[in-house]
Coordinates of C-alpha atoms and ligand atoms in Angstrom, one line a residue:
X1 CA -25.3 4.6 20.7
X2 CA -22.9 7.3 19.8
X3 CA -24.0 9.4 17.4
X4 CA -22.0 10.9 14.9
X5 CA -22.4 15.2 15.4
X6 CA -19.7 16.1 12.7
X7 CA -17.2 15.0 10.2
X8 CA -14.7 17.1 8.0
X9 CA -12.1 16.7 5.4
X10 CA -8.8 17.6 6.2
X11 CA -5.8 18.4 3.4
X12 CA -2.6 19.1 4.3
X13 CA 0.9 18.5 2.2
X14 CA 3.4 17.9 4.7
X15 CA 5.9 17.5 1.9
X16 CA 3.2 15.8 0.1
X17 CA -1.0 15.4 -0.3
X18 CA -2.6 13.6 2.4
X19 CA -6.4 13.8 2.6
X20 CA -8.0 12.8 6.2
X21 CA -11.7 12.4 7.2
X22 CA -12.2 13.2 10.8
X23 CA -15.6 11.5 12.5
X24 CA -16.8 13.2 15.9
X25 CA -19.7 12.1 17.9
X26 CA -21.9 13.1 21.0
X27 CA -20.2 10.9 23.1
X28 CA -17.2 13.2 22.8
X29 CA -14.9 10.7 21.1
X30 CA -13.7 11.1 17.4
X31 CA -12.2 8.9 14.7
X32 CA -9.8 9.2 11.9
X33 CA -9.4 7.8 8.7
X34 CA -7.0 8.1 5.6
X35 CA -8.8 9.1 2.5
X36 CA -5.3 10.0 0.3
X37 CA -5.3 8.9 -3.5
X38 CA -1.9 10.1 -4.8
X39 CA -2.8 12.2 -7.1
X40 CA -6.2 12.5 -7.4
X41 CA -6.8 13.7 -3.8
X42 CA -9.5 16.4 -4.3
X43 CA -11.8 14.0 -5.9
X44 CA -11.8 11.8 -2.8
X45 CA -12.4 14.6 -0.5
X46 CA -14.9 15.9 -2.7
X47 CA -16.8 12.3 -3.2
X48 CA -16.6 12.3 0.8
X49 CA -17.6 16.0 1.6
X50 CA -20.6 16.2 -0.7
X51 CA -21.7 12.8 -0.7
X52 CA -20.7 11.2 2.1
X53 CA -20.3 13.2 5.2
X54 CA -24.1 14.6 4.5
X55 CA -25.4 11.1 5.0
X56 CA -23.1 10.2 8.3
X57 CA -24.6 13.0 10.2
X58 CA -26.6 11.5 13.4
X59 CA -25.8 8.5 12.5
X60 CA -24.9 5.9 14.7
X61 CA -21.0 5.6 15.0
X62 CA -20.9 1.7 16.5
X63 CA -22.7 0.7 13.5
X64 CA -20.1 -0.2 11.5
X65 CA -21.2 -2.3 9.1
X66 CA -24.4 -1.3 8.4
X67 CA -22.6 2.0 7.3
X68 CA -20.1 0.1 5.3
X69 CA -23.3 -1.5 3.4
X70 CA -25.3 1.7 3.8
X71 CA -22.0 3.6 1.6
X72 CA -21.7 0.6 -0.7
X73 CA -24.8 -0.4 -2.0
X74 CA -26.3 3.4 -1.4
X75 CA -24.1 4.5 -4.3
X76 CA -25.1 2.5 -7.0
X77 CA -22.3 3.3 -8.6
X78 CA -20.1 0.7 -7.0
X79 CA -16.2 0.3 -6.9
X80 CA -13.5 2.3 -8.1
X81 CA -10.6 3.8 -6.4
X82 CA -12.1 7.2 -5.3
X83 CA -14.9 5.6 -3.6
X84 CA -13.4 2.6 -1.8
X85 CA -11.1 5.0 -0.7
X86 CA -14.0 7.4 0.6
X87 CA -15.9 4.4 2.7
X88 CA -12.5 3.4 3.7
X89 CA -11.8 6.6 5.3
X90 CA -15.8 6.6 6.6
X91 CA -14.5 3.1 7.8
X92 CA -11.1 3.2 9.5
X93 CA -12.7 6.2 11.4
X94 CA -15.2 4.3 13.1
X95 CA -13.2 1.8 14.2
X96 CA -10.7 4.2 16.1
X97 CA -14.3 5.4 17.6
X98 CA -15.5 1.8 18.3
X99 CA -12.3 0.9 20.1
X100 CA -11.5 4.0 22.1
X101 CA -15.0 3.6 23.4
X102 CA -14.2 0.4 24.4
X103 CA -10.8 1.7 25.6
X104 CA -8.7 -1.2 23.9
X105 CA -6.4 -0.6 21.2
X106 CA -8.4 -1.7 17.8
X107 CA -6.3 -5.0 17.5
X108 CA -7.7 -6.2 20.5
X109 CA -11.7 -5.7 19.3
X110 CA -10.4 -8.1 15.7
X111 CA -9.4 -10.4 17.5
X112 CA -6.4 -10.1 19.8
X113 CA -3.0 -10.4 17.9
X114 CA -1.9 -13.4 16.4
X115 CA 1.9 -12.3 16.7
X116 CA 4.0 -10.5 18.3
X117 CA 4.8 -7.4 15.6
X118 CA 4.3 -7.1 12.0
X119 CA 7.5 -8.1 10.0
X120 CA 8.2 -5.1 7.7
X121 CA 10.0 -4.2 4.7
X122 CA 12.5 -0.9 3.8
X123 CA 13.1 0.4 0.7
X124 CA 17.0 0.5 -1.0
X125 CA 17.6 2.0 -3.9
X126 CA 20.0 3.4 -6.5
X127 CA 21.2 4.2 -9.7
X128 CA 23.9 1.6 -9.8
X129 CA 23.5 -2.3 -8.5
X130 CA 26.3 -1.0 -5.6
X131 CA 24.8 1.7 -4.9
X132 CA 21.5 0.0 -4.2
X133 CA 23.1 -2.7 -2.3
X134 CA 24.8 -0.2 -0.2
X135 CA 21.5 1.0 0.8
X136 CA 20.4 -2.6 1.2
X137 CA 23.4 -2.9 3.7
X138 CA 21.7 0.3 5.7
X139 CA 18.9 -1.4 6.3
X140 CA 19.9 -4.7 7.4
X141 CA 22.1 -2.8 9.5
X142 CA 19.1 -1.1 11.1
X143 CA 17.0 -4.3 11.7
X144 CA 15.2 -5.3 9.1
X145 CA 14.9 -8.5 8.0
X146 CA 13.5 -7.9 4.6
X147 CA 14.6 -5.4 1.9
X148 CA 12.8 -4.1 -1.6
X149 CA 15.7 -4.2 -4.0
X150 CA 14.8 -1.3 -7.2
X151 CA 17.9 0.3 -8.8
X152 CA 18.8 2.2 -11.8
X153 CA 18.5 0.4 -15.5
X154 CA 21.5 1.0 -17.6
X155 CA 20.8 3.2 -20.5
X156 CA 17.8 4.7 -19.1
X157 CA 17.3 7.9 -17.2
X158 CA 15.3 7.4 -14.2
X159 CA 13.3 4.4 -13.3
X160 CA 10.4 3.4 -11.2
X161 CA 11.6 3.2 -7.5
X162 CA 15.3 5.0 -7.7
X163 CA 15.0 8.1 -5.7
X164 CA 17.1 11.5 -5.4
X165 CA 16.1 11.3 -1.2
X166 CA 17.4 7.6 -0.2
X167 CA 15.0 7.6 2.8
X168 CA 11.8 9.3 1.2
X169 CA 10.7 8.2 -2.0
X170 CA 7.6 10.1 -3.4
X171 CA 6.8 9.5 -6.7
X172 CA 4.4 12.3 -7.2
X173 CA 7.1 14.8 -8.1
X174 CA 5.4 17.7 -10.4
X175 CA 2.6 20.1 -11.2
X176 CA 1.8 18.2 -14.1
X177 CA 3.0 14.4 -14.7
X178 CA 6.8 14.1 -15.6
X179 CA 7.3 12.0 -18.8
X180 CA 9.5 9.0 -18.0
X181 CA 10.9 6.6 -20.7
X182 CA 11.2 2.8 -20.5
X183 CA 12.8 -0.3 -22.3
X184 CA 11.8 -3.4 -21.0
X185 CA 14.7 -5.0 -22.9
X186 CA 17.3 -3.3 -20.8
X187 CA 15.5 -3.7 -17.4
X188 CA 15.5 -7.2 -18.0
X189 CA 19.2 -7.9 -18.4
X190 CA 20.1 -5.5 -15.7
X191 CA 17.0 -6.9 -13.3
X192 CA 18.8 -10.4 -12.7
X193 CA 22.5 -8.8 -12.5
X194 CA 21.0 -6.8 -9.5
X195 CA 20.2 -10.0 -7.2
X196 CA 23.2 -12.1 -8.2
X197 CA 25.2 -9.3 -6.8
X198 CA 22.8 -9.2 -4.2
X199 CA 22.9 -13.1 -2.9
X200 CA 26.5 -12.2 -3.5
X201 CA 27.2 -9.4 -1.4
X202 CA 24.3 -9.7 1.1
X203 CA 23.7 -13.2 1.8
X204 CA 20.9 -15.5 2.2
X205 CA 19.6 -14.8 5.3
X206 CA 17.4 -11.1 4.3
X207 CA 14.3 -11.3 2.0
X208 CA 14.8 -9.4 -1.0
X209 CA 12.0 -8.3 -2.4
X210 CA 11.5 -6.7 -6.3
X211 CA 8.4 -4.0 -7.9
X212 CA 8.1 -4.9 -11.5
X213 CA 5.5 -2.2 -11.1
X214 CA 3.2 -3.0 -13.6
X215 CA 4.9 -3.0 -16.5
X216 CA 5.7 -6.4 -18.6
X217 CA 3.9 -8.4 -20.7
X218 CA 2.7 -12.1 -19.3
X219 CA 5.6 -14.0 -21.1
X220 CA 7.9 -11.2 -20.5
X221 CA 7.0 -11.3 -16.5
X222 CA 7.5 -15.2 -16.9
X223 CA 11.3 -15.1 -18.2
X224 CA 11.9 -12.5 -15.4
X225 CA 10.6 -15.2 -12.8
X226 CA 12.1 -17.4 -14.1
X227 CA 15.7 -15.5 -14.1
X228 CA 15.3 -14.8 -10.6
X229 CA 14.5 -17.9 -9.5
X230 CA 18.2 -18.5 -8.1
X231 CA 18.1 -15.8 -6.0
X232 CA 14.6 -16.9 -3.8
X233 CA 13.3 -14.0 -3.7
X234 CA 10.5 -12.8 -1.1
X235 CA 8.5 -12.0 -4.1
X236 CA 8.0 -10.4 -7.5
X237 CA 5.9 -7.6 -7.0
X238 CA 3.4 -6.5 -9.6
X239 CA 5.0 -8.6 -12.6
X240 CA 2.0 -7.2 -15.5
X241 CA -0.8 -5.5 -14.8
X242 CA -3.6 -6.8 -13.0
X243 CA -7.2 -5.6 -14.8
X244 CA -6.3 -9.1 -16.4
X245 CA -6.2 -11.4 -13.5
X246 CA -5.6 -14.6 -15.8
X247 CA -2.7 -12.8 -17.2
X248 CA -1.1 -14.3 -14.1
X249 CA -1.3 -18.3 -15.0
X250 CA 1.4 -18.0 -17.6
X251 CA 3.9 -16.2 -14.8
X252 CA 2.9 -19.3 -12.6
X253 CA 3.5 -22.4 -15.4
X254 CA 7.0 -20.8 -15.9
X255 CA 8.3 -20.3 -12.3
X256 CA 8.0 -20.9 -8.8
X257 CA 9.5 -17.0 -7.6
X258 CA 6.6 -15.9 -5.1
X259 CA 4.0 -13.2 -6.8
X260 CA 2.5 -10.4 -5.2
X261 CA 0.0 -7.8 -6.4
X262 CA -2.8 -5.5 -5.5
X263 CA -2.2 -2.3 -4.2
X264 CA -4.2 -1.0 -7.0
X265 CA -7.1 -3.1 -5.7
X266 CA -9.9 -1.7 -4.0
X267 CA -12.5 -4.8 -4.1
X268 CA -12.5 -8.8 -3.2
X269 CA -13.9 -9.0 -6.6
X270 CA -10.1 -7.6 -8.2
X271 CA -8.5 -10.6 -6.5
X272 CA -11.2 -13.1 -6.6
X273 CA -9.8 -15.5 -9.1
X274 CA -6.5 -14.5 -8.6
X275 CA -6.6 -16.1 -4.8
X276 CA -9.1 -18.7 -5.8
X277 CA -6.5 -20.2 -9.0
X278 CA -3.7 -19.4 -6.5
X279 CA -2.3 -17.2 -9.1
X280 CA -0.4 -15.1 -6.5
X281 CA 1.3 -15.5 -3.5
X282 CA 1.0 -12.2 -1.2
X283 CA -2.4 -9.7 -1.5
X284 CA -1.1 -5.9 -1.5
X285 CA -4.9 -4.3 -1.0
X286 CA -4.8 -1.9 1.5
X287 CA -7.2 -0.7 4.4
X288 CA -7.0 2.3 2.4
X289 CA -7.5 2.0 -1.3
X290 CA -9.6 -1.1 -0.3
X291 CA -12.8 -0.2 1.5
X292 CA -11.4 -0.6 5.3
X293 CA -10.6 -3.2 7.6
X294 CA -14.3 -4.2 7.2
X295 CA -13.4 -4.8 3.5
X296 CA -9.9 -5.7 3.7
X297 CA -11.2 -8.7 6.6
X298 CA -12.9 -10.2 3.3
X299 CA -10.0 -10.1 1.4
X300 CA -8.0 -11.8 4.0
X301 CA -10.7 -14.3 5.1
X302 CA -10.8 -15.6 1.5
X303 CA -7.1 -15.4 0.9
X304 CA -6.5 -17.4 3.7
X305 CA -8.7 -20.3 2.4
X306 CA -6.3 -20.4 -0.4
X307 CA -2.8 -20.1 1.7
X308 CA -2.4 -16.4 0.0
X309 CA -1.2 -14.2 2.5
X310 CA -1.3 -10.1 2.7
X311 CA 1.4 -8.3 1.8
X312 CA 0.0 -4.8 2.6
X313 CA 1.2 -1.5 0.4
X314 CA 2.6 0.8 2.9
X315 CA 4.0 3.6 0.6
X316 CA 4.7 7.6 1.6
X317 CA 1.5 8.5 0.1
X318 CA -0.3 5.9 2.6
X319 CA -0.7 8.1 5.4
X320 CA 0.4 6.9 9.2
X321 CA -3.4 6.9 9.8
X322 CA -3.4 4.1 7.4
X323 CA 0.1 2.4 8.6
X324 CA -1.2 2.6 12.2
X325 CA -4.6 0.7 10.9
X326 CA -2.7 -2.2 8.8
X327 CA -0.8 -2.9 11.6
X328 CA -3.8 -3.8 13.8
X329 CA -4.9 -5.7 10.6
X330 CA -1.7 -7.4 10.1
X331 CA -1.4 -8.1 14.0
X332 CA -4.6 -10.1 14.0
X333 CA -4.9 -12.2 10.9
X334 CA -3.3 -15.6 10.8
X335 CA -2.2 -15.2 6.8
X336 CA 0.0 -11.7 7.9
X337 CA 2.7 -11.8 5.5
X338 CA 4.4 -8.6 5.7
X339 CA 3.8 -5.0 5.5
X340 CA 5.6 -2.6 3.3
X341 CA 6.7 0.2 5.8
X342 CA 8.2 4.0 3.8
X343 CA 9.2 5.9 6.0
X344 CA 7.5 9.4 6.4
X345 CA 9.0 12.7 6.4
X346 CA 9.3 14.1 10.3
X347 CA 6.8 17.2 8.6
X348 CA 4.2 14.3 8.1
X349 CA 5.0 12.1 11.9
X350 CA 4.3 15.9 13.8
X351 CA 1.0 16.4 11.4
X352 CA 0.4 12.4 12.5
X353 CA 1.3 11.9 15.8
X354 CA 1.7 7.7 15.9
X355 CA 1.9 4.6 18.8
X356 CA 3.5 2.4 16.5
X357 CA 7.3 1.7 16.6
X358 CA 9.6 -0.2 15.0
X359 CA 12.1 -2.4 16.3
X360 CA 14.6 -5.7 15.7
X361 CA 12.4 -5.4 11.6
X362 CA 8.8 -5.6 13.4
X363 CA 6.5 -2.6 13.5
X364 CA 4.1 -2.9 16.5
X365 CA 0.7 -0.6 16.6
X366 CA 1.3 0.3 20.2
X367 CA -1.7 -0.4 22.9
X368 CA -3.3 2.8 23.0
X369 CA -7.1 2.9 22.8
X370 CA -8.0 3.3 19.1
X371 CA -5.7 3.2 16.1
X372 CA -3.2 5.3 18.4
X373 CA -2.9 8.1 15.8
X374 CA -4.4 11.3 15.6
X375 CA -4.0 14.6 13.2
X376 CA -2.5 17.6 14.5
X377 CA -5.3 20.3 13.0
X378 CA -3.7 23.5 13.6
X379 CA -0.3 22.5 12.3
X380 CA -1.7 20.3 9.0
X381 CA -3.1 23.7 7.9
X382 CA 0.7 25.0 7.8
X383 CA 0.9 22.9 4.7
X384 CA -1.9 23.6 2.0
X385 CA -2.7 21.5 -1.1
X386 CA -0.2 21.2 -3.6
X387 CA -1.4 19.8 -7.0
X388 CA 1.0 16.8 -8.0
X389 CA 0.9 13.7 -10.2
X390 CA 2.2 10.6 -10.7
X391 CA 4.4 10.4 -13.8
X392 CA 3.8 8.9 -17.0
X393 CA 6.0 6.1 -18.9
X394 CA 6.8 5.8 -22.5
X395 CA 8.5 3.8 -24.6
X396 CA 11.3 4.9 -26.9
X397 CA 9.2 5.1 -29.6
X398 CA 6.9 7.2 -28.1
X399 CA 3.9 5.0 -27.1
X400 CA 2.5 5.1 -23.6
X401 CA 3.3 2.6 -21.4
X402 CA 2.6 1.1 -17.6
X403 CA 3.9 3.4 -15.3
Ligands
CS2_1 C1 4.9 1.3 -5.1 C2 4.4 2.6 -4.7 O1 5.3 1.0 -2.8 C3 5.1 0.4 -3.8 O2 5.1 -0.8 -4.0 O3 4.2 0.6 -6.0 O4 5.5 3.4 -4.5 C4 3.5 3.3 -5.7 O5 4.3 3.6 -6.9 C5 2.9 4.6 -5.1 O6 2.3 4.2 -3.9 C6 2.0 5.2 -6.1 O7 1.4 6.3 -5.5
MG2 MG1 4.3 -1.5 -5.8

């Protein structure tokens, strides 16, 4: 038994929001877990200050599951993004605890690794198609073996995934939420013009990958597919939005490009029928936004029944807390497929200091006992709270649109 004594909330904005839960317990051991919801932060570290943390108090830390249930079904109110991210925190916490105890790094206690790193992809973008495959160059330069392809649509100001910063790419850039405007039309002559070039200039031997980012209609996310067929790409990432999972069978009749979705998932039941008609490819729900490893095992259990593999978010509002726990996910599941790996600013690595290292395109977790990252308390409260939001889309005539 190792009973849980105390647990706070920390928020600190190391050039952006991150909200931690740390766990500590009689046995003089303590957990951490990533509780960040870009841009609605303060309600998960309210839903986990005053209802959570009252309820964890003497507790019993190894019981992991039990608490995963106890959170779950003790709400009622089940679901949602704000509290799958709260039991996620609750959860990723207890683990560390569970396997510094046992003095193993967590990998180890799910079941040893299944490889030897977790293949990994960068981020290159830019306003023009050269300038992104410039950036793409960069990266293949540096080792990885896989590369997200976004760059800037002719005609249109600023577009999802094009950022000023060519290594850090936070979306959540204002006080209030920026107003962005979108035309499918033009993204979807200038999408396939990107990885022409791309084969072109780059090769065949990278996976390209591609963020759609929620925001075409079925048939419209089927011609795209189908476009980009040529180019084999890794996948097509987040081709329409996903509240409709059968939105996905006409995307599948009309091409064979790989699909991924989910980051915006934080239950098996968003992806049930998407793995179970093998409607996608790659599962992007995160230890995170979805509920914990404990969670995010079901996910991947079932996924794997189906030959759908995980394709983990790993975004700069994902915070190394969480990077460090996917990667002792992703090393011990068969169906790994890759992990998305931003970059953090050196502000946010101090606040987080982190086992896991990259090299030759793998991320490795690192064998330290626990999740091998920790939160440096006196200097996350250098950087207070900082109200930001995600920015909204629009269409040229005005109506609001997928962001
Ligand atoms: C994106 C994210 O990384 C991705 O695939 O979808 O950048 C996403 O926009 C942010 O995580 C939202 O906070
Ligand atoms: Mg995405």
């Amino acid at each position: 038994m190792s009973k849980i004594t105390a647990a706070r909330v920390i928020i600190t904005c190391p050039g952006r929001n991150f909200v931690t839960l740390k766990i500590e317990t009689d046995s003089g051991l303590h957990g951490v877990g990533d509780a960040t919801l870009n841009g609605r932060e303060l309600a998960v570290a309210s839903y986990l200050n005053d209802h959570v943390i009252p309820c964890l108090i003497g507790r019993d830390a190894h019981k992991i599951e039990d608490t995963w249930q106890y959170l779950y079904r003790g709400a009622y109110w089940r679901r949602g993004p704000v509290t799958m991210s709260a039991i996620a925190a609750v959860d990723m916490a207890l683990w560390d605890i569970k396997a510094k105890a046992a003095g193993l790094p967590l990998y180890q206690l799910l079941g040893g690794a299944c490889r030897e790193g977790c293949m990994v992809y960068g981020h290159a973008n830019g306003v023009t198609i050269e300038d992104t495959l410039a950036e793409a160059q960069r990266y293949i330069d540096r080792g990885y073996r896989a590369v997200r392809l976004q760059s800037g649509v002719p005609g249109l100001a600023s577009t999802y995934g094009v950022s000023k910063d060519k290594d850090f790419y936070e979306p959540a850039d204002a006080d209030l939420p920026t107003e962005n405007l979108w035309s499918t039309e033009k993204y979807l002559r200038s999408a396939p013009e990107l990885f022409a070039a791309a084969r072109e200039q780059l090769g065949w031997d990278v996976h390209l990958l591609h963020d759609v980012h929620h925001r075409l209609t079925p048939i419209e996310a089927a011609r795209l597919a189908k476009d980009l067929e040529p180019y084999r790409l890794f996948w097509l990432e987040d081709a329409v939005p996903a509240e409709n999972q059968a939105n996905f069978r006409l995307i599948r009749q009309h091409s064979t490009t790989p699909l991924a979705v989910g980051e915006v998932f934080n239950t098996i039941w968003d992806c049930k029928q998407l793995i179970e008609e093998q409607l996608v490819d790659y599962i992007r729900a995160t230890v995170l936004h979805a509920g914990g490893i404990t969670h995010l095992k079901r996910i991947a259990n079932l996924a794997e029944l189906y030959k759908v593999r995980t394709g983990c978010h790993g975004a700069t509002d994902l915070s190394p807390v969480t990077m460090a726990a996917a990667l002792h996910f992703g090393l011990s599941i068969p169906n790994f497929g890759i992990q998305e790996y931003m970059r953090h600013t050196a502000d946010t690595d101090a606040v987080f200091p982190h086992q896991y290292q990259f090299a030759d395109g793998y991320l490795h977790p690192g064998d330290a006992p626990g999740l091998g990252v920790d939160i440096d308390e006196p200097l996350a409260e250098q950087f207070p709270y900082q109200r930001a939001y995600l920015p909204v889309n629009r269409l040229e005539d005005g109506s609001m649109h997928d962001w």
